[in-house]
Amino acid sequence: MPERSYLGEMELMVLLAVVRLGDDAYGVPISKELLNLAGREVALGSVYAALDRLQEKGFVTSALGDPTPERGGRAKRYFRVTPAGLRALRMTRTALSNLWSGIPLLEGKRS
Amino acid sequence: MSGQKSNPPRQAIWLLQHACPGSDKEALTGDLIERFREGQSRVWFWKQVLIAIAVGVLGEIRRHWPHFSYAIAGTAMPAFLWKTVEGVPAVLHWYALPWPWSQLAFELSRPALLALAALPVLAAALVINGSFRWVGLLQTGMINLALIILGHYLLGLLDAFPWLLRPVPGNPYLFTILILPPPSLELLFFSSFLVSAWLGCRSPRHADEFERRARS
């Protein structure tokens, strides 16, 4: 399928969480960030599905960390935003800002 | 914390490892164990595992939608084409061929035509998907033909167990149908088409591109 260069809602939120978390962006903190800042309780499987799509689009890269005992000897997979991911975020913000502007109903100015 | 409480359900982990598609299973399992040891319940753990499997399966369908389109079209076609396909050897006088060609035509013409009939659907889906390759299409057709013939003969072996068969109403001499739940044959067809498309249209080139992108 020709790859989409725009972001779906879940992809946008997950990508923003990855940017906010910087070097500590893996599944658990990303899902906590979505809960704390966006009020969304997202299953970890859905977070990974979104990260998988973002990686397919070239918006994030990933690398395995070291296995730790508190995770049953499983390694963390850390994600990092790419320049293409940052470009997609800026384009999405511009598009959303354009759509939001000039709507009195949403700005509390009922005419 | 007791051992029982600090250890997540082993069956759920086994299910996640074996039933969840995707390459991030180890990291996902580690994340779930980490959250469980932070105080989440066993019910929460099971729920997360089931959601991960459902999301993974849906992701696979999304990723391989041409294969699923082919399987759905191929499964639906026998219902519409069986009578038409059945008449093709007679119309083309294949029965008049010398033995063993007449026997081969009798045995193989229907599976061959069924295997070919859904290929245009796969071709169209692959073109839309941007992953069309003639080799993949040819491989899919050949693998599917082999699987349908294999299934045809394996089902034929059931003639040795007459208590599994019963006559078709109105035509007790030529046809029998299996005492199987109605969707069984459809599931066999679906599996055959799906497996053949998956085997025939695997593209190492795309996998390499994905890896290269992931590394960059």
Short mmCIF file of C-alpha atoms in Angstrom, two decimals:
data_model
loop_
_atom_site.label_atom_id
_atom_site.label_comp_id
_atom_site.label_asym_id
_atom_site.label_seq_id
_atom_site.Cartn_x
_atom_site.Cartn_y
_atom_site.Cartn_z
CA MET A 1 0.00 0.00 0.00
CA PRO A 2 1.38 3.48 -0.74
CA GLU A 3 2.55 4.72 2.63
CA ARG A 4 0.61 7.52 4.25
CA SER A 5 2.70 10.45 5.41
CA TYR A 6 0.05 11.78 7.79
CA LEU A 7 -0.73 10.70 11.31
CA GLY A 8 -3.82 9.08 12.77
CA GLU A 9 -5.03 10.23 16.20
CA MET A 10 -3.43 7.38 18.15
CA GLU A 11 -0.21 7.67 16.14
CA LEU A 12 -0.09 11.41 16.82
CA MET A 13 -0.51 10.93 20.57
CA VAL A 14 2.02 8.12 20.76
CA LEU A 15 4.54 10.05 18.68
CA LEU A 16 4.15 13.13 20.91
CA ALA A 17 4.68 10.93 23.96
CA VAL A 18 7.85 9.51 22.38
CA VAL A 19 9.15 13.06 21.77
CA ARG A 20 8.29 14.15 25.32
CA LEU A 21 9.98 11.13 26.91
CA GLY A 22 13.20 11.50 24.94
CA ASP A 23 15.68 8.74 25.82
CA ASP A 24 13.23 6.94 28.14
CA ALA A 25 10.55 6.20 25.54
CA TYR A 26 9.44 2.59 25.80
CA GLY A 27 6.03 0.93 26.18
CA VAL A 28 5.34 1.49 29.90
CA PRO A 29 6.18 5.23 30.17
CA ILE A 30 4.48 5.92 26.84
CA SER A 31 1.23 4.35 28.07
CA LYS A 32 1.54 6.26 31.41
CA GLU A 33 2.14 9.51 29.53
CA LEU A 34 -1.03 8.93 27.50
CA LEU A 35 -2.98 8.27 30.71
CA ASN A 36 -1.57 11.23 32.66
CA LEU A 37 -1.57 13.89 29.95
CA ALA A 38 -4.32 12.81 27.55
CA GLY A 39 -6.57 10.92 29.98
CA ARG A 40 -6.49 7.86 27.73
CA GLU A 41 -6.06 4.42 29.21
CA VAL A 42 -4.53 2.67 26.23
CA ALA A 43 -3.66 -1.04 26.24
CA LEU A 44 0.03 -1.75 25.79
CA GLY A 45 -0.78 -3.88 22.74
CA SER A 46 -2.40 -0.86 21.09
CA VAL A 47 0.62 1.30 21.95
CA TYR A 48 2.92 -1.22 20.27
CA ALA A 49 0.59 -1.45 17.24
CA ALA A 50 0.79 2.33 16.83
CA LEU A 51 4.58 2.27 17.31
CA ASP A 52 4.80 -0.48 14.69
CA ARG A 53 2.89 1.67 12.19
CA LEU A 54 5.06 4.69 13.02
CA GLN A 55 8.17 2.60 12.45
CA GLU A 56 6.80 1.37 9.10
CA LYS A 57 6.29 4.99 8.07
CA GLY A 58 9.83 5.87 9.14
CA PHE A 59 8.71 8.26 11.91
CA VAL A 60 10.44 6.40 14.75
CA THR A 61 13.38 4.05 15.11
CA SER A 62 13.84 1.51 17.88
CA ALA A 63 16.64 -0.23 19.73
CA LEU A 64 16.66 -2.96 22.35
CA GLY A 65 17.96 -2.18 25.84
CA ASP A 66 19.39 -4.63 28.35
CA PRO A 67 17.21 -7.34 29.92
CA THR A 68 16.27 -6.63 33.54
CA PRO A 69 15.09 -9.02 36.30
CA GLU A 70 11.99 -6.96 37.17
CA ARG A 71 10.78 -7.55 33.62
CA GLY A 72 11.29 -11.31 33.80
CA GLY A 73 14.59 -11.02 31.94
CA ARG A 74 13.00 -9.24 28.98
CA ALA A 75 14.65 -6.26 27.32
CA LYS A 76 13.01 -2.90 26.84
CA ARG A 77 12.53 -1.59 23.31
CA TYR A 78 13.36 2.10 23.23
CA PHE A 79 11.86 4.34 20.56
CA ARG A 80 13.25 7.58 19.18
CA VAL A 81 11.62 10.06 16.81
CA THR A 82 13.24 10.58 13.39
CA PRO A 83 13.52 13.86 11.44
CA ALA A 84 10.67 12.61 9.23
CA GLY A 85 8.60 12.05 12.38
CA LEU A 86 9.27 15.61 13.57
CA ARG A 87 8.30 16.95 10.13
CA ALA A 88 5.06 14.96 10.25
CA LEU A 89 4.29 16.37 13.72
CA ARG A 90 4.85 19.95 12.55
CA MET A 91 2.68 19.40 9.47
CA THR A 92 -0.08 17.89 11.60
CA ARG A 93 0.07 20.81 14.05
CA THR A 94 -0.19 23.32 11.18
CA ALA A 95 -3.11 21.46 9.61
CA LEU A 96 -4.96 21.20 12.93
CA SER A 97 -4.29 24.86 13.78
CA ASN A 98 -5.70 25.91 10.41
CA LEU A 99 -8.79 23.79 11.00
CA TRP A 100 -9.29 25.09 14.55
CA SER A 101 -8.90 28.76 13.70
CA GLY A 102 -11.91 30.85 12.80
CA ILE A 103 -14.55 28.68 14.46
CA PRO A 104 -16.33 30.99 16.95
CA LEU A 105 -18.38 28.13 18.37
CA LEU A 106 -15.21 26.37 19.52
CA GLU A 107 -13.62 29.59 20.80
CA GLY A 108 -16.58 30.36 23.08
CA LYS A 109 -17.68 33.35 20.93
CA ARG A 110 -21.28 32.48 20.19
CA SER A 111 -22.68 34.97 17.71
CA MET B 1 5.28 -9.89 47.94
CA SER B 2 4.72 -13.62 47.62
CA GLY B 3 6.00 -15.57 44.64
CA GLN B 4 2.45 -16.25 43.47
CA LYS B 5 1.60 -12.53 43.60
CA SER B 6 4.78 -11.29 41.93
CA ASN B 7 4.61 -13.78 39.08
CA PRO B 8 2.20 -13.04 36.23
CA PRO B 9 -0.02 -15.86 34.87
CA ARG B 10 2.23 -18.24 32.94
CA GLN B 11 -0.60 -19.34 30.64
CA ALA B 12 -1.17 -15.74 29.58
CA ILE B 13 2.53 -15.29 28.80
CA TRP B 14 2.53 -18.56 26.81
CA LEU B 15 -0.53 -17.38 24.89
CA LEU B 16 1.10 -14.03 24.17
CA GLN B 17 4.29 -15.68 22.94
CA HIS B 18 2.48 -18.16 20.68
CA ALA B 19 -0.71 -16.43 19.50
CA CYS B 20 0.29 -12.80 19.16
CA PRO B 21 1.66 -11.82 15.75
CA GLY B 22 4.39 -9.21 15.52
CA SER B 23 8.05 -8.85 16.32
CA ASP B 24 7.78 -6.91 19.60
CA LYS B 25 6.47 -9.76 21.71
CA GLU B 26 9.49 -9.89 24.02
CA ALA B 27 9.40 -6.16 24.76
CA LEU B 28 5.61 -6.24 25.16
CA THR B 29 5.83 -9.20 27.55
CA GLY B 30 8.49 -7.38 29.56
CA ASP B 31 6.32 -4.26 29.74
CA LEU B 32 3.32 -6.27 30.93
CA ILE B 33 5.43 -8.02 33.60
CA GLU B 34 6.81 -4.64 34.72
CA ARG B 35 3.29 -3.19 35.08
CA PHE B 36 2.08 -6.36 36.83
CA ARG B 37 4.88 -6.09 39.38
CA GLU B 38 3.93 -2.45 39.92
CA GLY B 39 0.60 -3.70 41.27
CA GLN B 40 -1.71 -4.52 38.37
CA SER B 41 -4.03 -7.51 38.82
CA ARG B 42 -4.04 -10.87 37.05
CA VAL B 43 -7.34 -9.92 35.38
CA TRP B 44 -5.64 -6.78 34.04
CA PHE B 45 -2.77 -8.93 32.73
CA TRP B 46 -5.12 -11.34 30.93
CA LYS B 47 -7.10 -8.44 29.47
CA GLN B 48 -3.90 -6.84 28.13
CA VAL B 49 -2.82 -10.13 26.57
CA LEU B 50 -6.16 -10.67 24.84
CA ILE B 51 -6.21 -7.09 23.56
CA ALA B 52 -2.61 -7.45 22.30
CA ILE B 53 -3.56 -10.62 20.39
CA ALA B 54 -6.69 -9.04 18.89
CA VAL B 55 -4.78 -5.89 17.89
CA GLY B 56 -1.95 -8.01 16.47
CA VAL B 57 -4.32 -10.10 14.36
CA LEU B 58 -6.09 -7.01 13.03
CA GLY B 59 -2.69 -5.50 12.22
CA GLU B 60 -1.74 -8.60 10.25
CA ILE B 61 -5.01 -8.42 8.28
CA ARG B 62 -4.32 -4.74 7.55
CA ARG B 63 -0.75 -5.50 6.50
CA HIS B 64 -1.69 -8.49 4.32
CA TRP B 65 -5.05 -7.30 3.03
CA PRO B 66 -4.38 -8.46 -0.58
CA HIS B 67 -3.91 -12.02 0.70
CA PHE B 68 -7.14 -11.87 2.69
CA SER B 69 -9.02 -10.41 -0.30
CA TYR B 70 -7.76 -13.31 -2.38
CA ALA B 71 -8.78 -15.84 0.28
CA ILE B 72 -12.27 -14.35 0.65
CA ALA B 73 -12.78 -14.23 -3.13
CA GLY B 74 -11.45 -17.77 -3.51
CA THR B 75 -13.71 -19.06 -0.75
CA ALA B 76 -16.79 -17.41 -2.23
CA MET B 77 -16.11 -18.54 -5.79
CA PRO B 78 -16.87 -22.28 -5.53
CA ALA B 79 -20.45 -21.46 -4.55
CA PHE B 80 -20.89 -19.48 -7.77
CA LEU B 81 -18.51 -21.28 -10.11
CA TRP B 82 -18.78 -24.96 -9.20
CA LYS B 83 -21.53 -25.78 -11.73
CA THR B 84 -19.85 -23.69 -14.43
CA VAL B 85 -16.45 -25.20 -13.79
CA GLU B 86 -17.98 -28.67 -13.70
CA GLY B 87 -19.17 -28.28 -17.29
CA VAL B 88 -15.89 -26.97 -18.72
CA PRO B 89 -14.24 -30.37 -19.42
CA ALA B 90 -17.35 -31.55 -21.30
CA VAL B 91 -17.63 -28.35 -23.32
CA LEU B 92 -13.95 -28.52 -24.29
CA HIS B 93 -14.22 -32.30 -24.98
CA TRP B 94 -11.47 -33.06 -22.48
CA TYR B 95 -13.25 -36.33 -21.63
CA ALA B 96 -12.57 -37.50 -25.20
CA LEU B 97 -8.82 -37.32 -24.62
CA PRO B 98 -6.98 -40.65 -24.40
CA TRP B 99 -6.33 -42.10 -20.96
CA PRO B 100 -4.65 -40.91 -18.69
CA TRP B 101 -5.23 -37.36 -19.96
CA SER B 102 -9.01 -37.74 -19.72
CA GLN B 103 -8.65 -38.90 -16.11
CA LEU B 104 -6.28 -36.04 -15.31
CA ALA B 105 -8.71 -33.58 -16.91
CA PHE B 106 -11.55 -35.07 -14.86
CA GLU B 107 -9.59 -34.90 -11.62
CA LEU B 108 -7.64 -31.69 -12.02
CA SER B 109 -9.65 -29.35 -14.21
CA ARG B 110 -11.95 -28.12 -11.47
CA PRO B 111 -9.19 -27.49 -8.90
CA ALA B 112 -7.09 -25.79 -11.59
CA LEU B 113 -9.91 -23.52 -12.71
CA LEU B 114 -10.81 -22.67 -9.12
CA ALA B 115 -7.17 -21.89 -8.30
CA LEU B 116 -6.97 -19.60 -11.33
CA ALA B 117 -10.36 -17.92 -10.94
CA ALA B 118 -9.47 -15.77 -7.93
CA LEU B 119 -6.01 -14.76 -9.17
CA PRO B 120 -7.29 -11.57 -10.88
CA VAL B 121 -8.56 -10.42 -7.46
CA LEU B 122 -5.10 -10.98 -5.95
CA ALA B 123 -3.43 -9.27 -8.93
CA ALA B 124 -5.69 -6.21 -8.60
CA ALA B 125 -5.11 -6.03 -4.82
CA LEU B 126 -1.34 -6.31 -5.24
CA VAL B 127 -1.34 -3.57 -7.89
CA ILE B 128 -3.29 -1.27 -5.54
CA ASN B 129 -0.90 -2.24 -2.74
CA GLY B 130 2.10 -1.43 -4.92
CA SER B 131 3.61 -4.90 -4.45
CA PHE B 132 2.61 -6.66 -7.67
CA ARG B 133 5.08 -9.22 -9.02
CA TRP B 134 4.33 -11.74 -11.77
CA VAL B 135 6.52 -14.32 -10.02
CA GLY B 136 4.50 -14.00 -6.82
CA LEU B 137 1.24 -14.38 -8.71
CA LEU B 138 2.50 -17.44 -10.55
CA GLN B 139 3.85 -19.00 -7.37
CA THR B 140 0.55 -18.37 -5.59
CA GLY B 141 -1.43 -20.03 -8.39
CA MET B 142 0.86 -23.08 -8.43
CA ILE B 143 0.89 -23.50 -4.64
CA ASN B 144 -2.86 -23.09 -4.46
CA LEU B 145 -3.38 -25.64 -7.21
CA ALA B 146 -1.18 -28.10 -5.33
CA LEU B 147 -3.06 -27.48 -2.06
CA ILE B 148 -6.50 -27.83 -3.67
CA ILE B 149 -5.48 -31.07 -5.40
CA LEU B 150 -4.03 -32.37 -2.14
CA GLY B 151 -7.24 -31.49 -0.31
CA HIS B 152 -9.30 -33.06 -3.09
CA TYR B 153 -7.47 -36.40 -2.75
CA LEU B 154 -7.36 -36.28 1.05
CA LEU B 155 -11.12 -35.77 1.14
CA GLY B 156 -11.39 -38.60 -1.40
CA LEU B 157 -9.75 -40.88 1.16
CA LEU B 158 -12.87 -40.46 3.26
CA ASP B 159 -14.64 -42.77 0.79
CA ALA B 160 -13.02 -45.52 2.83
CA PHE B 161 -15.18 -44.45 5.76
CA PRO B 162 -18.73 -44.57 4.39
CA TRP B 163 -20.30 -43.76 7.76
CA LEU B 164 -18.81 -40.27 7.42
CA LEU B 165 -20.64 -39.69 4.14
CA ARG B 166 -24.22 -39.28 3.12
CA PRO B 167 -25.89 -38.92 -0.29
CA VAL B 168 -26.76 -35.54 -1.68
CA PRO B 169 -30.56 -35.20 -1.75
CA GLY B 170 -31.85 -35.96 -5.25
CA ASN B 171 -28.59 -37.40 -6.54
CA PRO B 172 -27.48 -40.32 -4.41
CA TYR B 173 -25.27 -41.94 -7.07
CA LEU B 174 -22.64 -39.39 -7.98
CA PHE B 175 -22.20 -37.06 -5.07
CA THR B 176 -21.81 -37.40 -1.39
CA ILE B 177 -21.17 -34.72 1.16
CA LEU B 178 -19.26 -34.98 4.36
CA ILE B 179 -20.91 -34.97 7.72
CA LEU B 180 -18.98 -31.92 8.81
CA PRO B 181 -20.23 -28.63 10.15
CA PRO B 182 -21.26 -26.48 7.15
CA PRO B 183 -18.33 -24.00 7.27
CA SER B 184 -15.66 -26.73 7.33
CA LEU B 185 -15.14 -26.89 3.57
CA GLU B 186 -15.22 -23.11 3.33
CA LEU B 187 -12.56 -22.93 6.06
CA LEU B 188 -10.42 -25.42 4.12
CA PHE B 189 -10.76 -23.33 0.97
CA PHE B 190 -10.03 -20.12 2.89
CA SER B 191 -6.92 -21.63 4.49
CA SER B 192 -5.69 -22.97 1.16
CA PHE B 193 -6.03 -19.60 -0.59
CA LEU B 194 -4.54 -17.67 2.34
CA VAL B 195 -1.55 -19.98 2.80
CA SER B 196 -0.80 -20.05 -0.93
CA ALA B 197 -0.92 -16.23 -1.17
CA TRP B 198 1.23 -15.89 1.93
CA LEU B 199 3.82 -18.34 0.60
CA GLY B 200 3.65 -17.19 -3.01
CA CYS B 201 3.73 -13.44 -2.50
CA ARG B 202 6.28 -13.07 0.27
CA SER B 203 8.61 -10.31 -0.76
CA PRO B 204 12.10 -10.38 0.72
CA ARG B 205 12.74 -7.04 -0.97
CA HIS B 206 10.08 -5.35 1.19
CA ALA B 207 11.45 -6.96 4.33
CA ASP B 208 14.91 -5.62 3.48
CA GLU B 209 13.53 -2.13 2.91
CA PHE B 210 11.74 -2.28 6.25
CA GLU B 211 14.93 -3.34 8.03
CA ARG B 212 16.94 -0.62 6.29
CA ARG B 213 14.39 2.02 7.27
CA ALA B 214 14.34 0.76 10.83
CA ARG B 215 18.12 1.03 11.05
CA SER B 216 18.35 4.51 9.49
#
